[in-house]
Amino acid sequence: MFLELEQIKKSFGQGDTKVEVLQGIDFSLEKGEFCVLLGPSGSGKSTLLNIIGGIDKADSGVIKIDGDSMANMKEKQLTMYRRKHLGYIFQRYNLIPNLTVRENIEVGAYLSDNPLNVDELIEILGLHKHRNKYPNQMSGGQQQRCAIGRAIVKNPDILLCDEPTGALDSKTSREILKLIETVNQTYNNTIIMVTHNDVIKDMSDRVIKLKDGMIRKNYKNENKLRAEEIDL
């Protein structure tokens, strides 16, 4: 298995205010697998994504990526782990406003020892004619494409997506999902996507449903649809 999580636990607060957000999460993913994390607000989805991403720390448990354990990593090692293994796509685009599309994507390339070709990626993203525009000159969908490019250009092993279509209309959401699908097929990145939108699970390889900090369902999607086929 490429990604392995064993008994991941996380709580916030102390004493009477202590809340068990994750109560022993176990799952594993193969290289290139597309996994959707579903669950209501407060189920622990984003907390789990942040722990996999090294943004937050679990109270206990083990995470391994390609055999490397995150346990006991010092801050410098954790930074290198994030650079080596991870790309992030958020609901907010977090682009640098005074850099062009191309320059924003190049920022991601500088963080990698083995970056993808920036110009080829810009073509795949459908941003060639927008490559010299600044974020405030583009639509929300175009900005999200640029954010995806910045994450992908690092050539990360794992792409973490936190509600990447949450701020977009249904037409633009479908375009972004098709793009993520293309990225998965082209570069074989393992993708973990947190979403509230239940239908997005139909285009994934694996579905994990969380509730009250526990996995309630974990199954392989045997009837996978293309992004253009799902009913947003």
CSV table of C-alpha atoms in Angstrom, one decimal:
chain,number,residue,atom,x,y,z
A,1,MET,CA,0.0,0.0,0.0
A,2,PHE,CA,1.2,3.5,-0.8
A,3,LEU,CA,-0.6,5.5,2.0
A,4,GLU,CA,-1.3,3.8,5.3
A,5,LEU,CA,-3.1,5.3,8.3
A,6,GLU,CA,-3.2,3.3,11.6
A,7,GLN,CA,-5.3,4.3,14.6
A,8,ILE,CA,-5.2,8.1,14.0
A,9,LYS,CA,-6.6,9.9,17.0
A,10,LYS,CA,-7.1,13.6,17.6
A,11,SER,CA,-8.9,15.7,20.2
A,12,PHE,CA,-9.3,19.4,21.0
A,13,GLY,CA,-9.8,21.0,24.4
A,14,GLN,CA,-9.3,19.6,27.8
A,15,GLY,CA,-11.4,18.2,30.7
A,16,ASP,CA,-15.1,18.9,30.3
A,17,THR,CA,-14.5,20.7,27.0
A,18,LYS,CA,-12.5,17.9,25.4
A,19,VAL,CA,-13.8,16.8,22.0
A,20,GLU,CA,-12.7,13.6,20.3
A,21,VAL,CA,-12.5,14.7,16.7
A,22,LEU,CA,-10.9,11.5,15.3
A,23,GLN,CA,-11.4,8.2,17.2
A,24,GLY,CA,-9.0,5.7,15.6
A,25,ILE,CA,-8.9,6.1,11.9
A,26,ASP,CA,-7.6,3.2,9.8
A,27,PHE,CA,-7.4,3.0,6.0
A,28,SER,CA,-4.9,2.6,3.2
A,29,LEU,CA,-4.7,3.7,-0.5
A,30,GLU,CA,-2.9,2.4,-3.5
A,31,LYS,CA,-0.7,4.7,-5.6
A,32,GLY,CA,-2.9,6.6,-8.1
A,33,GLU,CA,-6.1,5.9,-6.2
A,34,PHE,CA,-8.8,8.6,-6.1
A,35,CYS,CA,-10.5,8.7,-2.7
A,36,VAL,CA,-13.4,10.9,-1.6
A,37,LEU,CA,-13.9,11.6,2.1
A,38,LEU,CA,-17.6,12.3,2.9
A,39,GLY,CA,-19.3,13.3,6.1
A,40,PRO,CA,-21.3,16.0,7.8
A,41,SER,CA,-19.8,19.1,9.3
A,42,GLY,CA,-17.8,18.2,12.4
A,43,SER,CA,-17.2,14.6,11.3
A,44,GLY,CA,-13.4,15.2,11.2
A,45,LYS,CA,-12.8,15.3,7.4
A,46,SER,CA,-10.8,18.4,7.3
A,47,THR,CA,-8.9,17.6,10.5
A,48,LEU,CA,-7.9,14.3,8.9
A,49,LEU,CA,-6.8,15.9,5.7
A,50,ASN,CA,-4.7,18.4,7.7
A,51,ILE,CA,-3.0,15.6,9.6
A,52,ILE,CA,-2.2,13.7,6.4
A,53,GLY,CA,-0.8,16.9,5.0
A,54,GLY,CA,1.4,17.6,8.0
A,55,ILE,CA,-0.4,20.8,8.8
A,56,ASP,CA,-1.8,19.4,12.1
A,57,LYS,CA,-0.5,16.6,14.3
A,58,ALA,CA,-2.3,13.5,15.5
A,59,ASP,CA,-2.4,12.8,19.2
A,60,SER,CA,-1.5,9.2,18.4
A,61,GLY,CA,-1.3,6.8,15.5
A,62,VAL,CA,0.9,6.2,12.5
A,63,ILE,CA,0.9,7.6,8.9
A,64,LYS,CA,3.2,6.1,6.3
A,65,ILE,CA,3.7,7.3,2.7
A,66,ASP,CA,5.6,4.8,0.5
A,67,GLY,CA,7.0,3.3,3.7
A,68,ASP,CA,8.2,6.6,5.2
A,69,SER,CA,6.6,7.3,8.6
A,70,MET,CA,5.7,10.8,9.8
A,71,ALA,CA,6.1,9.8,13.4
A,72,ASN,CA,8.8,11.8,15.3
A,73,MET,CA,9.6,14.0,12.4
A,74,LYS,CA,11.3,17.3,13.3
A,75,GLU,CA,9.9,20.5,11.8
A,76,LYS,CA,12.6,20.6,9.0
A,77,GLN,CA,11.9,16.9,8.1
A,78,LEU,CA,8.2,17.7,8.1
A,79,THR,CA,8.7,20.6,5.7
A,80,MET,CA,10.7,18.3,3.4
A,81,TYR,CA,8.0,15.6,3.6
A,82,ARG,CA,5.4,18.2,2.5
A,83,ARG,CA,7.6,19.3,-0.3
A,84,LYS,CA,8.4,15.8,-1.5
A,85,HIS,CA,5.0,14.1,-1.2
A,86,LEU,CA,2.2,16.7,-1.1
A,87,GLY,CA,0.2,19.1,-3.1
A,88,TYR,CA,-2.8,21.1,-1.7
A,89,ILE,CA,-5.9,22.5,-3.3
A,90,PHE,CA,-8.3,24.5,-1.1
A,91,GLN,CA,-11.7,26.1,-1.5
A,92,ARG,CA,-9.9,29.5,-1.4
A,93,TYR,CA,-7.4,29.8,-4.2
A,94,ASN,CA,-4.6,31.5,-2.2
A,95,LEU,CA,-2.9,32.9,-5.3
A,96,ILE,CA,-0.3,35.6,-5.0
A,97,PRO,CA,-2.1,38.6,-6.4
A,98,ASN,CA,0.9,40.4,-7.9
A,99,LEU,CA,2.1,37.3,-9.8
A,100,THR,CA,0.7,36.2,-13.2
A,101,VAL,CA,-0.8,32.7,-13.8
A,102,ARG,CA,2.5,31.4,-15.1
A,103,GLU,CA,4.5,32.9,-12.2
A,104,ASN,CA,2.0,31.5,-9.6
A,105,ILE,CA,2.5,28.0,-11.0
A,106,GLU,CA,6.2,28.5,-11.1
A,107,VAL,CA,6.2,29.1,-7.4
A,108,GLY,CA,5.2,25.5,-6.9
A,109,ALA,CA,7.9,24.3,-9.4
A,110,TYR,CA,10.6,25.9,-7.3
A,111,LEU,CA,9.6,23.7,-4.3
A,112,SER,CA,10.3,20.5,-6.2
A,113,ASP,CA,13.4,18.5,-7.2
A,114,ASN,CA,11.4,17.0,-10.1
A,115,PRO,CA,8.8,19.5,-11.3
A,116,LEU,CA,6.5,19.0,-14.3
A,117,ASN,CA,7.0,21.1,-17.4
A,118,VAL,CA,5.2,24.4,-16.7
A,119,ASP,CA,4.2,25.1,-20.3
A,120,GLU,CA,2.8,21.6,-20.9
A,121,LEU,CA,0.8,21.9,-17.6
A,122,ILE,CA,-0.6,25.3,-18.5
A,123,GLU,CA,-1.9,23.7,-21.8
A,124,ILE,CA,-3.5,20.9,-19.9
A,125,LEU,CA,-5.1,23.4,-17.5
A,126,GLY,CA,-6.6,25.3,-20.4
A,127,LEU,CA,-4.8,28.5,-19.2
A,128,HIS,CA,-2.4,29.2,-22.2
A,129,LYS,CA,-4.2,32.3,-23.3
A,130,HIS,CA,-4.5,33.5,-19.7
A,131,ARG,CA,-0.9,32.7,-18.7
A,132,ASN,CA,0.1,36.4,-18.4
A,133,LYS,CA,-3.0,37.5,-16.5
A,134,TYR,CA,-3.1,38.4,-12.8
A,135,PRO,CA,-5.6,36.6,-10.4
A,136,ASN,CA,-8.0,39.7,-10.3
A,137,GLN,CA,-8.3,39.5,-14.1
A,138,MET,CA,-9.7,36.0,-14.0
A,139,SER,CA,-12.9,34.1,-13.1
A,140,GLY,CA,-13.2,31.9,-10.0
A,141,GLY,CA,-12.9,28.8,-12.2
A,142,GLN,CA,-9.7,30.1,-13.9
A,143,GLN,CA,-8.2,31.0,-10.5
A,144,GLN,CA,-9.0,27.5,-9.2
A,145,ARG,CA,-7.3,26.0,-12.3
A,146,CYS,CA,-4.2,28.1,-11.5
A,147,ALA,CA,-4.3,26.9,-7.9
A,148,ILE,CA,-4.5,23.3,-9.2
A,149,GLY,CA,-1.5,24.0,-11.5
A,150,ARG,CA,0.5,25.3,-8.6
A,151,ALA,CA,-0.2,22.2,-6.6
A,152,ILE,CA,0.4,19.8,-9.4
A,153,VAL,CA,3.6,21.3,-10.9
A,154,LYS,CA,5.5,19.9,-7.9
A,155,ASN,CA,4.7,16.4,-9.2
A,156,PRO,CA,3.4,15.4,-5.8
A,157,ASP,CA,2.7,11.8,-4.8
A,158,ILE,CA,-0.5,12.9,-3.1
A,159,LEU,CA,-2.9,15.7,-3.9
A,160,LEU,CA,-5.1,16.8,-1.0
A,161,CYS,CA,-8.3,18.6,-2.0
A,162,ASP,CA,-10.4,20.4,0.6
A,163,GLU,CA,-13.8,21.3,-1.0
A,164,PRO,CA,-12.1,22.4,-4.3
A,165,THR,CA,-15.5,23.1,-5.9
A,166,GLY,CA,-17.2,24.5,-2.8
A,167,ALA,CA,-17.2,28.2,-4.1
A,168,LEU,CA,-18.0,27.4,-7.7
A,169,ASP,CA,-21.2,27.0,-9.7
A,170,SER,CA,-22.2,23.6,-11.1
A,171,LYS,CA,-20.8,24.2,-14.6
A,172,THR,CA,-17.5,25.4,-13.4
A,173,SER,CA,-17.4,22.7,-10.7
A,174,ARG,CA,-17.8,20.0,-13.4
A,175,GLU,CA,-14.9,21.6,-15.4
A,176,ILE,CA,-12.7,21.6,-12.3
A,177,LEU,CA,-13.6,17.9,-11.5
A,178,LYS,CA,-12.8,16.9,-15.1
A,179,LEU,CA,-9.4,18.7,-14.7
A,180,ILE,CA,-8.7,16.8,-11.4
A,181,GLU,CA,-9.7,13.6,-13.2
A,182,THR,CA,-7.3,14.3,-16.1
A,183,VAL,CA,-4.5,15.1,-13.6
A,184,ASN,CA,-5.1,11.8,-11.8
A,185,GLN,CA,-5.0,9.8,-15.1
A,186,THR,CA,-2.1,11.7,-16.6
A,187,TYR,CA,0.3,11.8,-13.6
A,188,ASN,CA,-1.0,9.0,-11.4
A,189,ASN,CA,-1.2,11.1,-8.3
A,190,THR,CA,-3.0,9.7,-5.3
A,191,ILE,CA,-6.0,12.0,-4.6
A,192,ILE,CA,-7.9,12.5,-1.4
A,193,MET,CA,-10.8,14.9,-1.7
A,194,VAL,CA,-13.0,16.2,1.1
A,195,THR,CA,-16.4,17.2,-0.1
A,196,HIS,CA,-20.0,17.7,1.2
A,197,ASN,CA,-21.3,16.9,-2.3
A,198,ASP,CA,-22.4,13.3,-2.2
A,199,VAL,CA,-22.5,12.8,-6.0
A,200,ILE,CA,-18.7,13.5,-6.4
A,201,LYS,CA,-18.1,10.0,-4.8
A,202,ASP,CA,-19.4,8.5,-8.0
A,203,MET,CA,-16.2,9.5,-9.9
A,204,SER,CA,-13.9,8.2,-7.2
A,205,ASP,CA,-12.1,4.8,-6.9
A,206,ARG,CA,-12.7,4.7,-3.1
A,207,VAL,CA,-15.3,6.2,-0.8
A,208,ILE,CA,-14.7,6.8,2.9
A,209,LYS,CA,-17.6,8.1,5.0
A,210,LEU,CA,-16.9,9.7,8.4
A,211,LYS,CA,-19.3,10.4,11.2
A,212,ASP,CA,-18.4,11.5,14.7
A,213,GLY,CA,-14.7,11.0,14.1
A,214,MET,CA,-15.1,7.4,13.0
A,215,ILE,CA,-15.2,5.6,9.6
A,216,ARG,CA,-18.7,4.3,9.1
A,217,LYS,CA,-18.1,3.1,5.5
A,218,ASN,CA,-15.0,2.3,3.5
A,219,TYR,CA,-15.6,0.7,0.1
A,220,LYS,CA,-14.3,0.5,-3.5
A,221,ASN,CA,-16.5,2.1,-6.1
A,222,GLU,CA,-17.2,-0.6,-8.6
A,223,ASN,CA,-19.3,1.6,-10.9
A,224,LYS,CA,-16.9,4.5,-11.4
A,225,LEU,CA,-18.3,7.3,-13.6
A,226,ARG,CA,-16.4,10.0,-15.5
A,227,ALA,CA,-16.6,13.5,-14.2
A,228,GLU,CA,-18.8,14.6,-17.1
A,229,GLU,CA,-21.3,11.8,-16.3
A,230,ILE,CA,-22.0,12.8,-12.7
A,231,ASP,CA,-25.2,14.8,-11.9
A,232,LEU,CA,-24.0,17.9,-10.1
